[in-house]
Coordinates of C-alpha atoms and ligand atoms in Angstrom, one line a residue:
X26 CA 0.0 0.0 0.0
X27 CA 1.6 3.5 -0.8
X28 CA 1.5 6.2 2.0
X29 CA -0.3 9.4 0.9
X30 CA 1.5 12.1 2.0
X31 CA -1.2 14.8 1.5
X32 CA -4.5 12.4 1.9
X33 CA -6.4 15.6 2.1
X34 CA -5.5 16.7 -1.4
X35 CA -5.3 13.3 -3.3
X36 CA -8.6 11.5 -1.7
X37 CA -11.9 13.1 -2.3
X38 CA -14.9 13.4 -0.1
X39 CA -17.4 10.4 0.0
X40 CA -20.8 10.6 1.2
X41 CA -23.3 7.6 1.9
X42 CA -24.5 6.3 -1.0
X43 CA -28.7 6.3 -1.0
X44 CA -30.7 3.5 -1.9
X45 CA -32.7 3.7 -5.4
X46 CA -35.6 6.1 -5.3
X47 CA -37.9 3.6 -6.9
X48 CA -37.0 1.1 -3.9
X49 CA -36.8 3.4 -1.1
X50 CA -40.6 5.3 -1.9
X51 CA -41.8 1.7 -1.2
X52 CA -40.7 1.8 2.2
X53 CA -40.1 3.6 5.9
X54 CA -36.3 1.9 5.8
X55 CA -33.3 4.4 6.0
X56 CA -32.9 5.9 3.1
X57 CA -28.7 6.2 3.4
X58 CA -26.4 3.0 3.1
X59 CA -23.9 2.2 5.5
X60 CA -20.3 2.9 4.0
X61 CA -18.0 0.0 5.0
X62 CA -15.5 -0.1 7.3
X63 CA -12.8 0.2 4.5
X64 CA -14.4 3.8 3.0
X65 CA -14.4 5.2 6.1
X66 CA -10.6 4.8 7.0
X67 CA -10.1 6.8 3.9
X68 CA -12.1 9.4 4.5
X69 CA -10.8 9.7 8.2
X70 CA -7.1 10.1 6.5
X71 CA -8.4 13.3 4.7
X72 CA -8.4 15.0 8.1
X73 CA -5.6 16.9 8.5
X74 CA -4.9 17.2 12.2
X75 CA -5.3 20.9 11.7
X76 CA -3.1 23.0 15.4
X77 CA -6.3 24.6 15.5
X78 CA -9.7 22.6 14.8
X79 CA -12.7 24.9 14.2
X80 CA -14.4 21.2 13.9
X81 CA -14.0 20.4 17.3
X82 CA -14.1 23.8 19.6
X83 CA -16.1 26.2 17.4
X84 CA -18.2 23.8 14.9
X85 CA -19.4 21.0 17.0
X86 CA -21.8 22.0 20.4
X87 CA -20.7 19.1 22.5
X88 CA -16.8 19.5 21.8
X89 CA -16.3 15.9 20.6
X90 CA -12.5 15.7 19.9
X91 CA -13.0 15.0 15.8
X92 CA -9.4 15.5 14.6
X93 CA -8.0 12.7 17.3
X94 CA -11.0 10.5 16.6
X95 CA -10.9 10.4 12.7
X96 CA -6.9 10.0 13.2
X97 CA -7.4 7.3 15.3
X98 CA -10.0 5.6 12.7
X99 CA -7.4 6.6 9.7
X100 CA -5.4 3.7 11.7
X101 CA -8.1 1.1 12.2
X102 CA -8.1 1.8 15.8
X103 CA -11.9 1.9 16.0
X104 CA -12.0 0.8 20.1
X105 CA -9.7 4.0 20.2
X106 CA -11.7 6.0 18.9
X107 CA -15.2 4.8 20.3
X108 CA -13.6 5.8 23.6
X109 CA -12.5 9.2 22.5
X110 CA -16.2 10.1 20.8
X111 CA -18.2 8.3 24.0
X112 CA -15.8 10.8 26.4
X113 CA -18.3 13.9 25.3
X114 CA -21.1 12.3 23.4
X115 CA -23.4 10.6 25.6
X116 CA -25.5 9.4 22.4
X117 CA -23.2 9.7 18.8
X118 CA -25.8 6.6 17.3
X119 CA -28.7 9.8 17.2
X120 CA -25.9 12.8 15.7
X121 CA -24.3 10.3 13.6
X122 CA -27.7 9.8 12.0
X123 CA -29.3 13.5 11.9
X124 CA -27.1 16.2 12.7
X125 CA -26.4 18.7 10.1
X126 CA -22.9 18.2 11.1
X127 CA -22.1 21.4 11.9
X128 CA -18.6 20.9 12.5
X129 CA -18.6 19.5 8.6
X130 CA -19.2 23.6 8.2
X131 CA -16.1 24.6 9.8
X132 CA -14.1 22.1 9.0
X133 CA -10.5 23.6 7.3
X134 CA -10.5 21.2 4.6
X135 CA -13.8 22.9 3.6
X136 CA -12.4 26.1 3.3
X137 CA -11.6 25.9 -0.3
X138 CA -12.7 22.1 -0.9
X139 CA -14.9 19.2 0.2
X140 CA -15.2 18.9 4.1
X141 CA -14.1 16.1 6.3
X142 CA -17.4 13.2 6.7
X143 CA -16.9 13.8 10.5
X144 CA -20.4 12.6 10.4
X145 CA -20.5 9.7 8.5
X146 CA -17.2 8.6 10.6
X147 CA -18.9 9.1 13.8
X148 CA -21.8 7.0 12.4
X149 CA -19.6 4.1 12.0
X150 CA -17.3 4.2 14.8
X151 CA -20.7 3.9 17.0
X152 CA -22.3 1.3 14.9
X153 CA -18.7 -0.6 14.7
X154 CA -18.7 -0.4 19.0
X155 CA -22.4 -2.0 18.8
X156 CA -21.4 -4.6 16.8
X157 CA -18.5 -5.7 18.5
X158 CA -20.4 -5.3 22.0
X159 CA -17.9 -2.8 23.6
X160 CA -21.0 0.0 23.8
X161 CA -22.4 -1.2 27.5
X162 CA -24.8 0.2 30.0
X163 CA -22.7 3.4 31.9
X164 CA -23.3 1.8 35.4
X165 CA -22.9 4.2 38.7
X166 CA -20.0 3.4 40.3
X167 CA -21.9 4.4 43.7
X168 CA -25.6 5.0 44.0
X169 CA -27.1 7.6 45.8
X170 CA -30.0 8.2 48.1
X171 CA -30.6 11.8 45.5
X172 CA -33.7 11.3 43.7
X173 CA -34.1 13.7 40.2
X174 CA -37.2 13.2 38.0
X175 CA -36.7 14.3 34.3
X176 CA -39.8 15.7 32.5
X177 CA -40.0 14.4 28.8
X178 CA -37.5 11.7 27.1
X179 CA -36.6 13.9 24.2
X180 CA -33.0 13.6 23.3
X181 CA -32.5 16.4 26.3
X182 CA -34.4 14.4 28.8
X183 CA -32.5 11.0 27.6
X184 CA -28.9 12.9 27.8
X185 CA -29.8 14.6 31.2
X186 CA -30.8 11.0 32.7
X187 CA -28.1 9.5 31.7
X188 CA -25.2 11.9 33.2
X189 CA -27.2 12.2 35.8
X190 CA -27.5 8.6 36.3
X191 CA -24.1 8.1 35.7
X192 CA -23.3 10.4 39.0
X193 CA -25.5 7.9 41.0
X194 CA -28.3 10.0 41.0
X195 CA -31.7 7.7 41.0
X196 CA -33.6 9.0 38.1
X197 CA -37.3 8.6 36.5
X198 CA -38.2 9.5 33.3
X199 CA -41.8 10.6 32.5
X200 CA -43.5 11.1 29.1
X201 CA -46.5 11.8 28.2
X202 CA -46.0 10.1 24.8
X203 CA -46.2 5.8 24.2
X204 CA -42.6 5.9 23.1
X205 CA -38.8 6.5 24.2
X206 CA -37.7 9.9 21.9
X207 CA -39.3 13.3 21.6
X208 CA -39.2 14.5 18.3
X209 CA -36.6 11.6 17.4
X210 CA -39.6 9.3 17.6
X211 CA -42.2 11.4 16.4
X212 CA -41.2 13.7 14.5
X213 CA -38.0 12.6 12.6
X214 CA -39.3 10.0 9.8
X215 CA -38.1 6.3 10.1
X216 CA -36.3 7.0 6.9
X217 CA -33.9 9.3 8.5
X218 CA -33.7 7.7 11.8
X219 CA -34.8 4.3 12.5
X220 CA -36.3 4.1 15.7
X221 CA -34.4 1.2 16.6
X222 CA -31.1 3.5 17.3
X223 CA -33.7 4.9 19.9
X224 CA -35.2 2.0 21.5
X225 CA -31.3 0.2 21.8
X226 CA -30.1 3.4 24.0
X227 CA -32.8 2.9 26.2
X228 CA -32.6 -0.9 27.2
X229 CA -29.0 0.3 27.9
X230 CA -30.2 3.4 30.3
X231 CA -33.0 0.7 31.5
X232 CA -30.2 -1.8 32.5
X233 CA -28.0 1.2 34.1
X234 CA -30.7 2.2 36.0
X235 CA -33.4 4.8 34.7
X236 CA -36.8 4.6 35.3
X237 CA -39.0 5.0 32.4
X238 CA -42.8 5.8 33.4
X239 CA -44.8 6.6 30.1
X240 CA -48.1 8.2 29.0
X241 CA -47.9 10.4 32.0
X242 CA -48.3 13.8 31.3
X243 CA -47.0 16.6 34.6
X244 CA -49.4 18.7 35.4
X245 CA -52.6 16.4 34.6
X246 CA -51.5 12.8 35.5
X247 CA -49.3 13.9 38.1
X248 CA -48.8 17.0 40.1
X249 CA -45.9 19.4 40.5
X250 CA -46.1 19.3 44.0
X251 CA -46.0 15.7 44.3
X252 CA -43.1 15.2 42.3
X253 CA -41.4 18.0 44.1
X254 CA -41.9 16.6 47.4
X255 CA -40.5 13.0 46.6
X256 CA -37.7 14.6 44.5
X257 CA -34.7 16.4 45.3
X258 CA -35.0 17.9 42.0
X259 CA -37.0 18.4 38.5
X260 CA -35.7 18.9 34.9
X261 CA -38.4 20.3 32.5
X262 CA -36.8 18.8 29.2
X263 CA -40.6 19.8 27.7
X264 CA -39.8 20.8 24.2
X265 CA -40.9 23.5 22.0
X266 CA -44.0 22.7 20.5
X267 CA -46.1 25.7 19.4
X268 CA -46.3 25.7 15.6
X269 CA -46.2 28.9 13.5
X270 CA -49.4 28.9 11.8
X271 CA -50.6 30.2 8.5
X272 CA -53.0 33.6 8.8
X273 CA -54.8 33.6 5.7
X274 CA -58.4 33.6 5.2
X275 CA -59.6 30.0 4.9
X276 CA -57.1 28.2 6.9
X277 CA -60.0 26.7 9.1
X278 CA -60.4 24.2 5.8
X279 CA -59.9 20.5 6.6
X280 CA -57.3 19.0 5.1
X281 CA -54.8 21.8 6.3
X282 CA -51.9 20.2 9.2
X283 CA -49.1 20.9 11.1
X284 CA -46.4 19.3 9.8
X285 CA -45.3 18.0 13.0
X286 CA -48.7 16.6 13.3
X287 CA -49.0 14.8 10.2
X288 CA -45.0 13.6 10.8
X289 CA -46.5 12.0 14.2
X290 CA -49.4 10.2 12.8
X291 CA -47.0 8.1 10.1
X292 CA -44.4 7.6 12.5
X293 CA -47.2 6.4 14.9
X294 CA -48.4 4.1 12.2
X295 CA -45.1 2.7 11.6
X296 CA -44.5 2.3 15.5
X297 CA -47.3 -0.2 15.6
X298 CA -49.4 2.6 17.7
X299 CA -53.2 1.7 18.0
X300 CA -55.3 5.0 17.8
X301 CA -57.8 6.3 15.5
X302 CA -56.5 7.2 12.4
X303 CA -57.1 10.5 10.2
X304 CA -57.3 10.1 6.9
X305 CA -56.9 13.5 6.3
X306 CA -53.4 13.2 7.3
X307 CA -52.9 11.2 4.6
X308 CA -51.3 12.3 1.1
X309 CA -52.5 8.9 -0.9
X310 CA -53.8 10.7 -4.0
X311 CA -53.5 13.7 -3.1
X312 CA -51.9 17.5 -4.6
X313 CA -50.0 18.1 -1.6
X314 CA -48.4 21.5 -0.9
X315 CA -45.4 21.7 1.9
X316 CA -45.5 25.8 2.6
X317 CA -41.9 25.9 4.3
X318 CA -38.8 25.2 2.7
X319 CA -36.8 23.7 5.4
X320 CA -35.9 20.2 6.5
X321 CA -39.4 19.6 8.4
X322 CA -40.7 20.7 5.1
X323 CA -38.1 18.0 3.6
X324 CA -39.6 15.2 6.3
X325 CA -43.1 15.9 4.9
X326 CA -42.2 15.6 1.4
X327 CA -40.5 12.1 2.0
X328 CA -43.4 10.9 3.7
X329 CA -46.0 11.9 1.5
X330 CA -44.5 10.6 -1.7
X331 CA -44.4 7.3 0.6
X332 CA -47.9 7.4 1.3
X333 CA -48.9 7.6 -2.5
X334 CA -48.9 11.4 -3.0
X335 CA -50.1 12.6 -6.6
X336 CA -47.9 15.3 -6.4
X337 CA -45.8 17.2 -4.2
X338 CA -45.1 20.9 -4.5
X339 CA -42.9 22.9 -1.7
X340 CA -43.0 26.4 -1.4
X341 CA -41.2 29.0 0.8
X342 CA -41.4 32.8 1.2
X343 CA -38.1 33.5 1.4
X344 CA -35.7 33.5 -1.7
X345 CA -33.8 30.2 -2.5
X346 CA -30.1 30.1 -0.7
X347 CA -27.0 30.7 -2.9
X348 CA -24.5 27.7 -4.1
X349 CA -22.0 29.1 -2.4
X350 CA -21.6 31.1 0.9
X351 CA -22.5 34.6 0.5
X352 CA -19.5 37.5 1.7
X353 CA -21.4 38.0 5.1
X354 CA -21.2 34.5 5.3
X355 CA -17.5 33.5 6.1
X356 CA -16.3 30.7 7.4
X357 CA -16.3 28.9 10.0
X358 CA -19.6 29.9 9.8
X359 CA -21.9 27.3 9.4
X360 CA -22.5 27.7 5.5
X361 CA -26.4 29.2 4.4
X362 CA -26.5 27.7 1.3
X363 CA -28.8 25.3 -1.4
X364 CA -29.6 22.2 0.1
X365 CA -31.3 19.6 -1.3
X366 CA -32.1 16.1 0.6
X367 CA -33.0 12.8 -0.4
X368 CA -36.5 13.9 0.1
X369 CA -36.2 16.5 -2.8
X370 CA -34.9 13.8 -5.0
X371 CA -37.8 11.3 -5.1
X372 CA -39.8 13.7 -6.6
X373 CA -41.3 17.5 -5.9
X374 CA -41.5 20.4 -7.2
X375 CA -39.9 23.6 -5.0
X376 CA -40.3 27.1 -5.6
X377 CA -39.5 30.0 -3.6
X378 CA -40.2 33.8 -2.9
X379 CA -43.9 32.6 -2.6
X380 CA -46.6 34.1 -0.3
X381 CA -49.6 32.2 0.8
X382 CA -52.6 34.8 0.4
X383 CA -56.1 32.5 0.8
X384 CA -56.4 28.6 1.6
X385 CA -59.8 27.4 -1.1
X386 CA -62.3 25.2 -0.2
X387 CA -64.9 23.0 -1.4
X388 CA -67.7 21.6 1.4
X389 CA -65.3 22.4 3.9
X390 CA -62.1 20.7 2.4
X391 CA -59.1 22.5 1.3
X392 CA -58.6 22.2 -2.9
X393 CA -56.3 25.3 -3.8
X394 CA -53.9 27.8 -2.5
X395 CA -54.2 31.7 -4.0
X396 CA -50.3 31.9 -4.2
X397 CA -48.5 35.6 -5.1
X398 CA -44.9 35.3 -6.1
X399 CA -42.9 38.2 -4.1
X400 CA -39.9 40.4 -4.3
X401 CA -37.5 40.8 -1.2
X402 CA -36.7 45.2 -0.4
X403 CA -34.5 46.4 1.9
X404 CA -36.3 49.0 3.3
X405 CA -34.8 52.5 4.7
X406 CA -34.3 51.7 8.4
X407 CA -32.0 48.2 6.7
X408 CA -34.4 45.6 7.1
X409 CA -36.2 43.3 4.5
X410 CA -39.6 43.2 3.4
X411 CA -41.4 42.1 0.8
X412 CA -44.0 43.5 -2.1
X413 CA -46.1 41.2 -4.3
X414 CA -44.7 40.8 -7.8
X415 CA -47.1 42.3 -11.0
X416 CA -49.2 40.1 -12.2
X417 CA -47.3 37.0 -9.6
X418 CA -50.8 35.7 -8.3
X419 CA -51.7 32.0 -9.3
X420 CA -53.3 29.0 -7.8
X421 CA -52.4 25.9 -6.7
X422 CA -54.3 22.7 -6.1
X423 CA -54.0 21.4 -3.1
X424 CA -56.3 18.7 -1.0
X425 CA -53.3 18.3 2.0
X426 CA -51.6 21.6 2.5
X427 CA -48.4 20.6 5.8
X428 CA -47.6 23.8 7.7
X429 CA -43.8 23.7 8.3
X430 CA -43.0 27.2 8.9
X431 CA -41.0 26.9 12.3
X432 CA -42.3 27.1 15.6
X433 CA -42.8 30.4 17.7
X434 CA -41.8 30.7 21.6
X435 CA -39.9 28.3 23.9
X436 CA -42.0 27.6 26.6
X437 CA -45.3 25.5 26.8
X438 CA -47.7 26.9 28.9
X439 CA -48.9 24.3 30.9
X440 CA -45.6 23.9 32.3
X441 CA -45.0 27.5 32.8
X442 CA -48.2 28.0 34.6
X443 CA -47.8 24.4 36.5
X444 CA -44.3 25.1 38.0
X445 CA -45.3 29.0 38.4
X446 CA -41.8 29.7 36.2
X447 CA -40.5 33.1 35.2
X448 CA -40.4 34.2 32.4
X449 CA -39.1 37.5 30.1
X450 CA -41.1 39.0 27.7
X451 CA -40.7 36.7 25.1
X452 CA -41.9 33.9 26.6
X453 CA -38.2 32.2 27.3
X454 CA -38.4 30.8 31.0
X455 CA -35.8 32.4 33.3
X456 CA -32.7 30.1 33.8
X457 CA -29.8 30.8 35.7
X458 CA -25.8 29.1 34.8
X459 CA -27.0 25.8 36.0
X460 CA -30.3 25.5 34.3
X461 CA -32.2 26.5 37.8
X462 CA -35.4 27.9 37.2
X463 CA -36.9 30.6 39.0
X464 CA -38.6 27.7 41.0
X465 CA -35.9 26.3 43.7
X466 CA -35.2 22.9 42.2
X467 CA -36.9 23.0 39.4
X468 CA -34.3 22.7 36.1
X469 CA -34.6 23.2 32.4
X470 CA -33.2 21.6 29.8
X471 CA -33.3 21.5 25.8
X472 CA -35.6 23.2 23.3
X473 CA -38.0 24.8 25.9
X474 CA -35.1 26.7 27.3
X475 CA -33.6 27.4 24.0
X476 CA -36.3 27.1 21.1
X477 CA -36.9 24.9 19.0
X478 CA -32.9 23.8 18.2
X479 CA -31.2 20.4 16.6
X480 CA -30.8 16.9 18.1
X481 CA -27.1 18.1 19.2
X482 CA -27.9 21.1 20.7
X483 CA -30.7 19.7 23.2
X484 CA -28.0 16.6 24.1
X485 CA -25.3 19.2 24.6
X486 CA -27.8 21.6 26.9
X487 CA -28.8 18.5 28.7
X488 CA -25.7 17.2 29.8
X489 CA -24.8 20.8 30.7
X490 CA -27.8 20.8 33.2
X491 CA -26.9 17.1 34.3
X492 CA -23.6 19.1 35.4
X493 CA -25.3 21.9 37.2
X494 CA -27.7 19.6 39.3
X495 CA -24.8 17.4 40.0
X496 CA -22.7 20.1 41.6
X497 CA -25.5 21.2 43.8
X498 CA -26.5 17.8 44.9
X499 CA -23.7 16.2 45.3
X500 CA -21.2 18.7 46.9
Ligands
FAD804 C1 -40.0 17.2 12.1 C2 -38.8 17.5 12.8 C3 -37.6 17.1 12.2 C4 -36.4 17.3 12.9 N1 -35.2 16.9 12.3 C5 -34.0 17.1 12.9 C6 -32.8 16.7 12.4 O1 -32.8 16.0 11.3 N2 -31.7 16.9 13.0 C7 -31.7 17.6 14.2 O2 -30.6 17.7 14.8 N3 -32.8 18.1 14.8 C8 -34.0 17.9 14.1 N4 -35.2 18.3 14.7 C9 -35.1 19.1 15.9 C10 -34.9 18.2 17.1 O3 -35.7 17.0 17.0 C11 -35.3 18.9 18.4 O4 -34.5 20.0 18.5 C12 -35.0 18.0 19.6 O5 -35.8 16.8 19.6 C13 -35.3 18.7 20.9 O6 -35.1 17.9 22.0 P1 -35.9 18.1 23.4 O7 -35.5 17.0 24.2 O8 -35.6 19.5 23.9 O9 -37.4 18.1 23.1 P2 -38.4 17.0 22.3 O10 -37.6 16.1 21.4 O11 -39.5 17.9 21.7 O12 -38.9 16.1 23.5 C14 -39.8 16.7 24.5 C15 -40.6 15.5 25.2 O13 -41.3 16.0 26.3 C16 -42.5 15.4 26.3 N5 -43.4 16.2 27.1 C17 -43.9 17.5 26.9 N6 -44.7 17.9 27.9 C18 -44.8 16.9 28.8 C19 -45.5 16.7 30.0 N7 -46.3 17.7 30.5 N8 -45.4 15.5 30.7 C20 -44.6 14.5 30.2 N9 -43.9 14.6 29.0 C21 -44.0 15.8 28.3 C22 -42.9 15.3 24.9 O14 -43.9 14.3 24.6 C23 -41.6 14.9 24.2 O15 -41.4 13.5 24.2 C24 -36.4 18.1 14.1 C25 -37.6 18.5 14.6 C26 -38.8 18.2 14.0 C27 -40.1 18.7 14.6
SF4_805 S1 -22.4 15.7 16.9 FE1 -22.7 16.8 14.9 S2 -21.3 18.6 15.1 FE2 -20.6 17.1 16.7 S3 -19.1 15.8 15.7 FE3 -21.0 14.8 15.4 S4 -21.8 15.4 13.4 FE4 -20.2 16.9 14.0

């Protein structure tokens, strides 16, 4: 074998290769194939062991120590680097699955090339740990009398139970939900991420020692003051679930969703969930219009060309991203440019700079959208706004129309008004450097502290939190 001496330069990127579109549309199954052991070593030799990794201490939100890990792969030394990645990543089986890699966007190699697949890497030094059986329940070394219930098993929940756990800290999780995952369960498609990743992590945190107690919603089911009093503290890991809705004349039409909503009724189906189903939350032969060009929006359009969709049409108000990164865009920033997923490339139509004006109905049932293509202004005081374009109105027919326009505030209410929380004026519930609420012993963790974020962020905020309630516990 000949030694590269500039692997970065003479080996080019390689991404997962996806299965056929005319197989995958058939099915829930992940979409991406596993890249062998082999590929990934090469790809691990294009890191460059740069003295200063953006990857690691500016790019990634829970620090994992990329450059050491892919040098350690670039050697076969996957034990090596399972340990290195399992130091600071609690769960890399979820990230290596569904984060947008953000450390891919500061990367150095991606400066002026193709980035580093940290992601894909991490992916298969996890997996490759499974398979061998080195990845085993992270066992107390000495249990405590502390007691700390977790509210909601979102991936902020999961990762604050198991640091917390790991201190020796007895720990029960509650959801209101039937499953194990938050949004990685319900609203993440099984095409992206297999709930099985989900369900394996949490035999292991079952056989460590969390307590799982599901369809229990706080508040209703169970009281704050009761789980106060037999607790020597809370974590609200909650979520952010208020939707940004659509104000247009007509949107009280049936056949108009949430995208979340809809995402949760497939995944439910596929979960082997008994409730009664809606049919119109199901695209099977129908126009379908996704207003939001993001990757919710990208979810939705996967799963309705699944369900049988007759078409599938994507709009978004604001204009489409450049192919490269715009000057106020530098990096290490993470890069704002044209995406397109595997979603977009079974088959949908996208266009963008459109406003949503009226929804159309027919006995009550949604069958067009009055669309008005726009132009972007910068207005005098520097900020944009838009104007309709002459003569941009048209229609679009549409029996499902899938809301995935973002979702407004952090906090849910019920909680707020349950646990009596602070909060500033818009709506983010006070917090201090330990994720203490204003409520003595009442912690928060994840997307209803931060809004709605990624899968790596909420991990990241709840091991953070872990942290806080460990040091006040158990000092
Ligand atoms: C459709 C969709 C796709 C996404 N795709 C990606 C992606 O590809 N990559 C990525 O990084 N991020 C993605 N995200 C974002 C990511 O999923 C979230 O940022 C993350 O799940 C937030 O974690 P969390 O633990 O804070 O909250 P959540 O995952 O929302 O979990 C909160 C949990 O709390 C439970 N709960 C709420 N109230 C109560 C109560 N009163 N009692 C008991 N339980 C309660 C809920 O049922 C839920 O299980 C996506 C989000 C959506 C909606
Ligand atoms: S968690 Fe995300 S940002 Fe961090 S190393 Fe993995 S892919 Fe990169």
């Amino acid at each position: 074998m000949t030694t590269l001496s500039k692997p970065f330069l003479e080996i080019p990127r390689r991404n997962a290769e996806e299965r056929p579109v005319e197989e995958r549309i058939r099915d829930y199954n992940k979409t991406a194939k596993e890249m062998t052991q082999e590929q990934v070593v090469e790809q691990a030799k294009r890191c460059m062991n740069c003295g200063v990794p953006f990857c690691h201490n500016y790019g990634c939100p829970l620090l994992n120590v990329i450059p050491e890990i892919n040098h350690a792969v670039s050697r076969g030394q996957w034990h090596k680097a399972l340990d290195l990645l399992l130091d600071t990543s609690p769960f890399p089986e979820f990230t290596g699955i569904v984060c947008p890699a953000l450390c891919e966007g500061s990367c150095v190699n991606g400066k002026d090339g193709d980035s580093v697949t940290n992601r894909e890497i991490e992916h298969r030094v996890i997996e490759t740990g499974y398979e061998n059986g080195w990845v085993r329940p992270n066992l107390p070394l000495v249990r405590t009398n502390k007691r700390v219930a977790v509210i909601g098993s979102g991936p902020s929940g999961l990762s604050c139970a198991e640091y917390l756990n790991r201190a020796g800290i007895n720990v029960t999780v509650y959801e209101v939900a039937e499953h194990v995952g938050g949004f990685m369960r319900y609203g993440i498609p099984d095409f992206r991420l297999p709930k099985t990743v989900v369900e394996r992590r949490v035999e292991l945190m079952k056989a460590a020692g969390v307590r799982f107690e599901m369809n229990v919603r706080i508040g209703k089911d169970i009281s704050p003051e009761y789980l106060l009093r037999g607790n020597d503290a809370i974590v609200l890991c909650c979520g952010s679930r208020a939707p940004r809705d659509l104000k247009v004349p007509g949107r009280e039409l049936s056949g108009i969703h949430f995208a979340v909503d809809y995402l949760t009724q497939q995944n439910r189906i596929n979960g082997g969930e008994i409730f009664e189903f809606d049919e119109t939350k199901c695209a099977k032969d129908k126009h379908v219009v996704v207003i939001g060009g993001g990757d919710t929006g990208a979810n939705c359009i996967g799963t309705a060309i699944r369900q049988g969709a007759a078409d599938v049409m994507q709009i978004e108000i604001m204009p489409n991203a450049p192919m490269k990164r715009a000057a106020d865009n530098p990096w290490p920033e993470w890069p704002r440019i044209f995406k397109e997923s595997a979603s977009h490339k079974e088959g949908c139509s996208r266009k963008w700079n459109i406003n949503t004006l009226e929804a159309i109905g027919e006995n009550g049932k949604v069958k067009a959208l009055r669309c008005s293509e726009i132009e972007w202004l910068r207005g005098e005081d520097g900020r944009m706004y838009n104007v309709p374009k002459k003569d941009g109105e048209f229609i679009l027919q549409a029996d499902l129309v899938l809301l995935a326009m973002g979702f407004v505030g952090h906090a849910i209410p019920e909680i707020v008004s349950a646990f009596n929380l602070r909060t500033d004026e818009r709506g983010c519930i006070f917090r201090d450097s330990t994720g203490m609420t204003s409520a003595k012993g009442v912690y928060i963790a994840g997307d209803c502290a931060t809004g709605q974020s990624l899968v790596v962020r909420a991990i990241t905020d709840g091991k953070h939190v872990a942290n806080g309630i460990i040091r006040t516990l158990l000092n």
